[in-house]
Coordinates of C-alpha atoms in Angstrom, one line a residue:
X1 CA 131.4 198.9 36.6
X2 CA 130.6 195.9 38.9
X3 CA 130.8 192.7 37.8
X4 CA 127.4 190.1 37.6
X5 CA 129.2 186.9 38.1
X6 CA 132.9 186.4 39.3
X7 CA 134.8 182.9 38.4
X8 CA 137.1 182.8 41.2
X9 CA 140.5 181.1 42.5
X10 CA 141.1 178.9 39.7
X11 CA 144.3 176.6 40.2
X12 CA 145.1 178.1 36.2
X13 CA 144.1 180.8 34.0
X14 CA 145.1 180.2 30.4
X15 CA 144.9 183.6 28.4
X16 CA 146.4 183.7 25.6
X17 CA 147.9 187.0 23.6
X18 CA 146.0 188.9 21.5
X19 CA 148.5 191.1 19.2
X20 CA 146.1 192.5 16.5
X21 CA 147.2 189.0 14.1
X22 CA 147.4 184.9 14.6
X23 CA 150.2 183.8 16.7
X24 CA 153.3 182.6 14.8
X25 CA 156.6 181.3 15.6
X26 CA 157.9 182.0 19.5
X27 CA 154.3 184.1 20.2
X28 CA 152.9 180.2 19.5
X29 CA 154.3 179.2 23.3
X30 CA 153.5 182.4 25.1
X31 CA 150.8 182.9 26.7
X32 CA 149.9 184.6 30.5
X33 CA 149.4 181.7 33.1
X34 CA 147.5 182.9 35.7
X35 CA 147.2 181.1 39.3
X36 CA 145.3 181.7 41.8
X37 CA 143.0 183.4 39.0
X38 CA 139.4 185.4 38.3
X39 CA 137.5 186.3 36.0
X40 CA 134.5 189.2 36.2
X41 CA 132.3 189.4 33.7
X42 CA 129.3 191.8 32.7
X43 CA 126.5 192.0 30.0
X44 CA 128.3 188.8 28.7
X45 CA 131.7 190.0 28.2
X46 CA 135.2 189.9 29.8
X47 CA 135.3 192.9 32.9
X48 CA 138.5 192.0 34.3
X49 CA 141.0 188.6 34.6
X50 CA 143.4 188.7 37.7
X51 CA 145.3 187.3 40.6
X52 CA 143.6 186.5 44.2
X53 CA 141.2 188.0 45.4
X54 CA 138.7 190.3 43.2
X55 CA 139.0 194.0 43.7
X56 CA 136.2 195.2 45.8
X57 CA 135.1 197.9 43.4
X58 CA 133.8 194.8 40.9
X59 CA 131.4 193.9 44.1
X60 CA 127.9 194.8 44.6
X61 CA 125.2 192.9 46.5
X62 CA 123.7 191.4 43.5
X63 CA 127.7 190.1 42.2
X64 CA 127.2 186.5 42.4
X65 CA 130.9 184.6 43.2
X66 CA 131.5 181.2 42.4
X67 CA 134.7 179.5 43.2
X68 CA 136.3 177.4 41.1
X69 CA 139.1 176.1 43.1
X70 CA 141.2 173.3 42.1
X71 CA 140.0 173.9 37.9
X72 CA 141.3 175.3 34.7
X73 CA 139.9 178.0 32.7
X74 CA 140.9 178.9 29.1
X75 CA 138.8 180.7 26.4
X76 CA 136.2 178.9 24.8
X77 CA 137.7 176.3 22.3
X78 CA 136.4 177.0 18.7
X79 CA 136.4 174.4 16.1
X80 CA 136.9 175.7 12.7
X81 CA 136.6 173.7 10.2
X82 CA 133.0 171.3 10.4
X83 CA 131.1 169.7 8.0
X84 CA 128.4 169.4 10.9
X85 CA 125.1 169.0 8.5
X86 CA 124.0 166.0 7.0
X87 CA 121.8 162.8 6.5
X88 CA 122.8 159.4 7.4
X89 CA 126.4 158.0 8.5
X90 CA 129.1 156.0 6.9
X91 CA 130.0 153.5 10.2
X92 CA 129.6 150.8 7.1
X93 CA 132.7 152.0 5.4
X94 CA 134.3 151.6 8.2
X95 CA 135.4 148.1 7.6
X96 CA 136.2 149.2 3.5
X97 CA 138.5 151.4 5.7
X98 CA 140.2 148.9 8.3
X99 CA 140.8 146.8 5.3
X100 CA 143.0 148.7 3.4
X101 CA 140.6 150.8 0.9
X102 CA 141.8 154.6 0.2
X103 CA 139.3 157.4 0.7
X104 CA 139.8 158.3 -3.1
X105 CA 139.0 154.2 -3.8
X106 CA 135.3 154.7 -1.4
X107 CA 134.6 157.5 -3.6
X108 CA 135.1 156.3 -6.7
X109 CA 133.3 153.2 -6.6
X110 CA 130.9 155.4 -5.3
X111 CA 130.8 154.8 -1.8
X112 CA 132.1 158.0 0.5
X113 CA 130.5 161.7 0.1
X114 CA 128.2 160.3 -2.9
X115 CA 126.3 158.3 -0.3
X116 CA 125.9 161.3 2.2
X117 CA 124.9 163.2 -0.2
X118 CA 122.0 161.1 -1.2
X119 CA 121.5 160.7 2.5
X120 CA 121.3 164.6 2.7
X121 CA 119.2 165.5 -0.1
X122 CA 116.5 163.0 0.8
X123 CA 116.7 164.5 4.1
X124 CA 114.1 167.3 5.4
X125 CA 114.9 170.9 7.1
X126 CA 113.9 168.9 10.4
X127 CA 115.9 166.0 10.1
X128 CA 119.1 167.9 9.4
X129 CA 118.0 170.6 12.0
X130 CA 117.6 168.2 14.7
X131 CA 120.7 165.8 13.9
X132 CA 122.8 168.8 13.6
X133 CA 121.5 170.0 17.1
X134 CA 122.4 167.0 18.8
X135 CA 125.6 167.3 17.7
X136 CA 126.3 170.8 18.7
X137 CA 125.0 169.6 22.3
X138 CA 127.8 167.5 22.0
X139 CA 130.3 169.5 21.3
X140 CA 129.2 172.2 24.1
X141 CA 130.0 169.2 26.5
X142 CA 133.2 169.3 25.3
X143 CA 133.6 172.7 25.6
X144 CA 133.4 173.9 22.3
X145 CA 131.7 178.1 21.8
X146 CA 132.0 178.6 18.0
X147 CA 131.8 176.3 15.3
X148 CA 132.5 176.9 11.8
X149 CA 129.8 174.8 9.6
X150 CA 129.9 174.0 6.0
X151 CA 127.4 173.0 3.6
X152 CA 128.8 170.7 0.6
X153 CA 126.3 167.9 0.9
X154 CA 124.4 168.6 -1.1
X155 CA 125.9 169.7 -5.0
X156 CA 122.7 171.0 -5.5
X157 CA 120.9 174.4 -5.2
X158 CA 118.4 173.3 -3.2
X159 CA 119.9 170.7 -0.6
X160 CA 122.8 173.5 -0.1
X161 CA 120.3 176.2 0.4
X162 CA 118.3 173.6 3.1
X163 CA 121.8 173.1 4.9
X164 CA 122.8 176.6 5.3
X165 CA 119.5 177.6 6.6
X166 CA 119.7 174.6 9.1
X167 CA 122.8 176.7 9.8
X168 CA 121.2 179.9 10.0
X169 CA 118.7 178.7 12.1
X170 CA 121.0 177.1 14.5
X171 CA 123.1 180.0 15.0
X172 CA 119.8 181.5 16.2
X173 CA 118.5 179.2 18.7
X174 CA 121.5 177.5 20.0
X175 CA 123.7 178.2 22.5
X176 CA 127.0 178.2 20.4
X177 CA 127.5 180.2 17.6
X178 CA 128.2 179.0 14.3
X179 CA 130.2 180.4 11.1
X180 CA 128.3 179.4 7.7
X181 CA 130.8 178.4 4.8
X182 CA 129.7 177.7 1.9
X183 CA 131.0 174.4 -0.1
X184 CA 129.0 173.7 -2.9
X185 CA 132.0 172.0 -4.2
X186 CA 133.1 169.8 -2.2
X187 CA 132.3 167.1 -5.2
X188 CA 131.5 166.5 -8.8
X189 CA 127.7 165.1 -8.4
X190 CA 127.2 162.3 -10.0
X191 CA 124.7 164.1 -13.0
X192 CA 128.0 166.4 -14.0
X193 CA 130.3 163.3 -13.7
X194 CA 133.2 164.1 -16.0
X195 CA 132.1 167.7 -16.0
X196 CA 133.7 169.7 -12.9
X197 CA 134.0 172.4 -15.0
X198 CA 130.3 173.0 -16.3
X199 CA 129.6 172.5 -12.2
X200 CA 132.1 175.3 -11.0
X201 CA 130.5 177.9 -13.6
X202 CA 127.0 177.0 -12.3
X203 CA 128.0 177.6 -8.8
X204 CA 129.5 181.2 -10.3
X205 CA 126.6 181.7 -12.0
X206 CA 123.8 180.5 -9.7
X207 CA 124.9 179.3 -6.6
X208 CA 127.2 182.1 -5.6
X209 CA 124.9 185.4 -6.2
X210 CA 121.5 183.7 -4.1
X211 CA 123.8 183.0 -1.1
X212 CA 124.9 186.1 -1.1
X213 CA 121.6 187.3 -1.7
X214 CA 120.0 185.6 0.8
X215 CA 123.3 186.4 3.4
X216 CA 123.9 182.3 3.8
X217 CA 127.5 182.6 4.4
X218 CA 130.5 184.5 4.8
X219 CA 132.8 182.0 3.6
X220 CA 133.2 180.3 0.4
X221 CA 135.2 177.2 0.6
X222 CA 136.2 174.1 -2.3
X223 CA 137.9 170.5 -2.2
X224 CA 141.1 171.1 -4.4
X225 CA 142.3 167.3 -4.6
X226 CA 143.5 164.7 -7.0
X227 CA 140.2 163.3 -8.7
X228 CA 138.0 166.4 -7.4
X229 CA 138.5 170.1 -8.4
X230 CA 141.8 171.1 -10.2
X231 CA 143.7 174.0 -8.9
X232 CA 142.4 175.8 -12.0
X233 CA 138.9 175.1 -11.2
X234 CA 139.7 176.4 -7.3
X235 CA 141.3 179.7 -8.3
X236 CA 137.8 180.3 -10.8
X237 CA 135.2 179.4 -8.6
X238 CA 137.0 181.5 -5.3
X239 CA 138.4 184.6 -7.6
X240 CA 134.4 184.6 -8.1
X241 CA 133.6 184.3 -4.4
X242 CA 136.1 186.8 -3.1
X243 CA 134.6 189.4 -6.0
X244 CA 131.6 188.8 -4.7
X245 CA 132.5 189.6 -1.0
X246 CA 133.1 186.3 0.3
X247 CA 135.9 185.3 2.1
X248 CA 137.7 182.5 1.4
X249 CA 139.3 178.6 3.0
X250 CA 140.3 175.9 0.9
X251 CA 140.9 172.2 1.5
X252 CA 144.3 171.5 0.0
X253 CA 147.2 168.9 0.1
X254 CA 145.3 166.4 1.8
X255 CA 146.1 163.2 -0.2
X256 CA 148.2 165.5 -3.1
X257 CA 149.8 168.3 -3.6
X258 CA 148.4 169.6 -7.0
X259 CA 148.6 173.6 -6.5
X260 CA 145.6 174.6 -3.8
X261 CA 147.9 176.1 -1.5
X262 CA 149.3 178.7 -4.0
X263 CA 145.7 179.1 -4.8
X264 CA 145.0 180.2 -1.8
X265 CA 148.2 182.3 -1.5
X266 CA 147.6 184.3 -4.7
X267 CA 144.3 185.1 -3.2
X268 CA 145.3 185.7 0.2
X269 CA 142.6 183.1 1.9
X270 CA 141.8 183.3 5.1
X271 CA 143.1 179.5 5.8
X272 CA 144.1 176.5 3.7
X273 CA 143.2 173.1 5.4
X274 CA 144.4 169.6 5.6
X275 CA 147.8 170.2 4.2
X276 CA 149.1 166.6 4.7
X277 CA 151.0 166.7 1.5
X278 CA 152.3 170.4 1.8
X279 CA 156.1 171.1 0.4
X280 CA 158.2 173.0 1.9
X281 CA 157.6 175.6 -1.0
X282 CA 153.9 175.8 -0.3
X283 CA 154.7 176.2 3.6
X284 CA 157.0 179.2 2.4
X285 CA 154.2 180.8 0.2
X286 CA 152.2 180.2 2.9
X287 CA 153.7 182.3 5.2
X288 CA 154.7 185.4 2.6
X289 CA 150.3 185.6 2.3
X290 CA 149.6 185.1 5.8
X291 CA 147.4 182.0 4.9
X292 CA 146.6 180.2 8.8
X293 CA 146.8 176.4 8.5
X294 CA 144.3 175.2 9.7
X295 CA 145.2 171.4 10.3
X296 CA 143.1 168.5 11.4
X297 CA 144.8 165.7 12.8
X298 CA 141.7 163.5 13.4
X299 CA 141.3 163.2 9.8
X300 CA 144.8 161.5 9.9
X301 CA 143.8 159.4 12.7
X302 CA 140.8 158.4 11.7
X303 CA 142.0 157.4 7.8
X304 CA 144.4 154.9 9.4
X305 CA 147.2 157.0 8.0
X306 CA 150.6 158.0 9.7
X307 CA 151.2 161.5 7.7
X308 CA 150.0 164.1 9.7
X309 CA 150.3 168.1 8.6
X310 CA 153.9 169.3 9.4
X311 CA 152.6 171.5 12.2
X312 CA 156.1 172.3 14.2
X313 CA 157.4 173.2 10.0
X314 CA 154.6 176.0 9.9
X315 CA 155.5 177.3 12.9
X316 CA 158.8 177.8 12.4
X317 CA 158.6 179.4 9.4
X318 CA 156.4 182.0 10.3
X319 CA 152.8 180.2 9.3
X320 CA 149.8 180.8 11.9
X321 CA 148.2 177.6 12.7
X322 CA 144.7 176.3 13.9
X323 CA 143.7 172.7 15.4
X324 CA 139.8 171.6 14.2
X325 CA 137.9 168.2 14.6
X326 CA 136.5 168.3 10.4
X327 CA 133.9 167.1 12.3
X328 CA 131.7 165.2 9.0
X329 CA 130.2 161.8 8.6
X330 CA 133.1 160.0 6.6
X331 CA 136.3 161.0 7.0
X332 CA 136.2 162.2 10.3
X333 CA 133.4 161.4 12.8
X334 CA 134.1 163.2 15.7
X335 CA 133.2 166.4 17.7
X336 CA 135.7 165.8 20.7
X337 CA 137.7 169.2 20.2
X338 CA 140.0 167.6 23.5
X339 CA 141.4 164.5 21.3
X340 CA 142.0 166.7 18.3
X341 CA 144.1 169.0 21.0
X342 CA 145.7 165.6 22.2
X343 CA 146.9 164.5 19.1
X344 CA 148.0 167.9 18.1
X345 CA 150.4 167.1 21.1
X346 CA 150.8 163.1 20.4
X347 CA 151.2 163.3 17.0
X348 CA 152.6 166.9 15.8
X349 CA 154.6 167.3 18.6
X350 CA 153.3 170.7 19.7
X351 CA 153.1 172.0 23.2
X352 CA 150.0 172.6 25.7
X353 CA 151.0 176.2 25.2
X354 CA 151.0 175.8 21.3
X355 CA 147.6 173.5 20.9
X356 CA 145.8 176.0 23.4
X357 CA 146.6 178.8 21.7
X358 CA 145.9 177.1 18.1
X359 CA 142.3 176.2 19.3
X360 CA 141.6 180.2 21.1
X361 CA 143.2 183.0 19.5
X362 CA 144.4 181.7 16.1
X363 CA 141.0 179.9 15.7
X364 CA 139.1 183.1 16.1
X365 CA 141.2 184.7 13.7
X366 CA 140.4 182.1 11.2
X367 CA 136.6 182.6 11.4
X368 CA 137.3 186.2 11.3
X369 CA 136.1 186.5 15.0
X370 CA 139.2 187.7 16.6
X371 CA 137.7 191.3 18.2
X372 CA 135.2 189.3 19.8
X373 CA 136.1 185.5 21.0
X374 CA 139.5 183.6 21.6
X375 CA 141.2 185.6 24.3
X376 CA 140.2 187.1 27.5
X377 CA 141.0 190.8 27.2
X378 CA 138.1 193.5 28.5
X379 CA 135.2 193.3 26.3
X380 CA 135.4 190.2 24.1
X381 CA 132.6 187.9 25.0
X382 CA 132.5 185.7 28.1
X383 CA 133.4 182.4 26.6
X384 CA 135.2 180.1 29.0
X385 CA 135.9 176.5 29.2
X386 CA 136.5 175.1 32.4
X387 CA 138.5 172.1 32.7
X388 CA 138.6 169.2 36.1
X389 CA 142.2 169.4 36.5
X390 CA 144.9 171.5 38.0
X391 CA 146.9 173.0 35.6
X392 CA 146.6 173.1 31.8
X393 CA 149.4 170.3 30.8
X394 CA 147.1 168.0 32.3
X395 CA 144.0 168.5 29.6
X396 CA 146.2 167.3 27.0
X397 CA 148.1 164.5 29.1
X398 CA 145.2 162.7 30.1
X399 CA 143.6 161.7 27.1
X400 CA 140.4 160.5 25.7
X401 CA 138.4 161.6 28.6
X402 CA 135.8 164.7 28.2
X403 CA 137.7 166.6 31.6
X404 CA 135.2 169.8 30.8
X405 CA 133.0 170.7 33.8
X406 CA 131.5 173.9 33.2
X407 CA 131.4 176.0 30.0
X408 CA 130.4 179.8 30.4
X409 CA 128.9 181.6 26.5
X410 CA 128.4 184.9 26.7
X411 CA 128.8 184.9 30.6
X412 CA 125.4 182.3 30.5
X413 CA 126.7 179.0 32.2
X414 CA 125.4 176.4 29.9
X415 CA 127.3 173.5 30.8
X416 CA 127.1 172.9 34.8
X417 CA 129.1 169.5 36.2
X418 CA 129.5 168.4 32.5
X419 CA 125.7 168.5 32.1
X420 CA 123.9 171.0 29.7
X421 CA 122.0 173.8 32.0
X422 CA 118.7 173.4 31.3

């Protein structure tokens, strides 16, 4: 088979191992490190990824070559865990924040998510389309392919239905593809204030059965904190979900640890995320269910706090683990997959190696996308990030600076010279 376009003499080639599951303990800092390196593709997947110069058999007179010399190419990033849709912005909380006030304090004077979520219900299927848009631009600049997306603005039938089918239409026109999760509770809303538990049974009983109807999502996902949804409440509403067919995440351990990890343990979820507050017990159950972590230190960073998720713990005892931006309006407002990598380095102590593979392979498997993005074996899709720098230390040494010059989805090059392709 010859090849339509061949990537050629890049100073690095990070491909990372694909062994049929996430990457866990020593298999974290392995990966084939290819100089001098190529890549062929075809029909918008993966032909062949080598050394020097292209075999001649990939050639034809319509092969177009371009030479990459001097860059770094790794599999698309993909960012797994986004709250990507929603009205307004919070920049106003941001001095509540710089002066001390907890997340849990914003929200219960009813500042934080209660605010967006006003924002997003009064917002239209345009408004959220387009801001959401402009976002993913973004973060194809930055050389993110897939992004996970929740709803969980809205706490409402109809402002959740409006996000995922922002979602859904999204996935369809734009250039990166997006996995819809569905977070209905992500808070009590303020008409079922002191009744969390009336508002889990009508997502089970209403929510739940139209998106799955109506094929909205494939994930199910719920906030199990101190002052939110118990543990209790988590294993009802996702024992539903997984019945149902969905699969399953939950946010856990974030700011306590009440129980949402063994949630997720007992019913095997694909990831638990946050898991600031995690025990050493959790970590253990953790690993015994093949739960990925998916851990977002920007949420750290950006909460002025100093406890970040025990990544190099989970490694060590056998827990996959996955690096996202929780891209959202409040808590985290940022779509720079590169810092996130950065301070999985600066602040968790993990290696290029280890963040590279966290954000490619492990990441596909935690949005259940593993046969067909986050490595560069033979047929898997053609989604490459290319990087202005010689080797792929430097990415995550020289930070907060967007060093992505080209990104490649589905073999189409979509971002040329750091610009979007028209």
């Amino acid at each position: 088979m010859h090849a339509e376009t061949i990537l050629t003499h890049f100073s690095q080639i990070f491909a990372p191992n694909d062994p049929g599951h996430p990457l866990t303990k020593e298999e974290m800092n392995t990966a084939e490190i290819i100089h001098d390196g190529y890549i062929a593709i075809a029909d918008g997947k993966i032909l062949q990824v080598g050394s020097g110069e292209p075999d001649e058999t990939l050639l034809n007179e319509d092969t177009t070559i371009v030479d990459y010399t001097g860059k770094v190419a790794t599999p698309g990033l993909i960012d797994c865990h986004t709250h990507l849709v929603y009205g307004g912005s919070r920049e106003h909380e941001f001095a509540w924040k710089l002066n001390g006030m907890s997340y849990l304090e914003i929200l219960n004077q009813g500042g934080g998510i209660h605010s967006t979520v006003q924002a997003t219900r009064n917002a239209s299927f345009d408004e959220l389309y387009d801001k959401t848009k402009r976002l993913l631009d973004y973060m194809c600049r930055y050389g993110t392919t897939t992004v996970e997306a929740k709803s969980g603005y809205g706490l409402d039938w109809e402002t959740e239905e409006r996000q995922l089918k922002v979602i859904e239409q999204l996935n369809h026109d734009h250039t990166l593809d997006l996995v819809p999760t569905f977070m209905a509770a992500h808070a009590v809303p303020k008409e079922y204030a002191g009744r969390s538990e009336e508002y889990i049974q009508l997502i089970i009983d209403e929510m739940l059965p139209k998106v799955k109807e109506q094929n909205l999502a494939e994930f199910c996902d719920i906030f199990c904190e101190q002052d939110v949804f118990t543990a209790e409440e988590s294993y009802q509403l996702l024992k539903a979900a997984k019945e149902m067919g969905f699969k399953l995440r939950i946010h856990a351990d974030e700011i306590a640890s009440i129980g949402g990890v063994e949630v997720a343990a007992k019913l095997q979820a694909t990831s638990a995320e946050h898991l600031m507050m995690i025990t050493d017990e959790s970590i253990q159950a953790m690993a015994e269910n093949h739960v990925i972590a998916d851990l977002l230190p920007g949420t750290t960073f950006s909460l002025i706090q100093t406890t970040y998720a025990p990544a190099r713990k989970m490694i060590e005892a056998g827990v996959p683990i996955t690096l996202s931006t929780d891209c959202n309006p409040g808590s985290c407002p940022t779509i720079n997959m590169q810092f996130i990598m950065q301070l999985g380095c600066f602040q968790m102590r993990l290696t290029p190696v280890e963040v590279l593979n966290a954000v490619t392979i492990n990441a596909a498997y935690a949005v259940d996308r593993a046969g067909k993005i986050g490595s560069l074996d033979r047929g898997k899709q053609a989604d490459i990030t290319i990087f202005d720098c010689n080797n792929i230390d430097y990415p995550l040494y020289f930070f907060a600076t967007n060093l992505v010059s080209d990104v490649y989805k589905n073999g189409q090059h979509v971002v040329v010279n750091g610009s979007l392709a028209n």
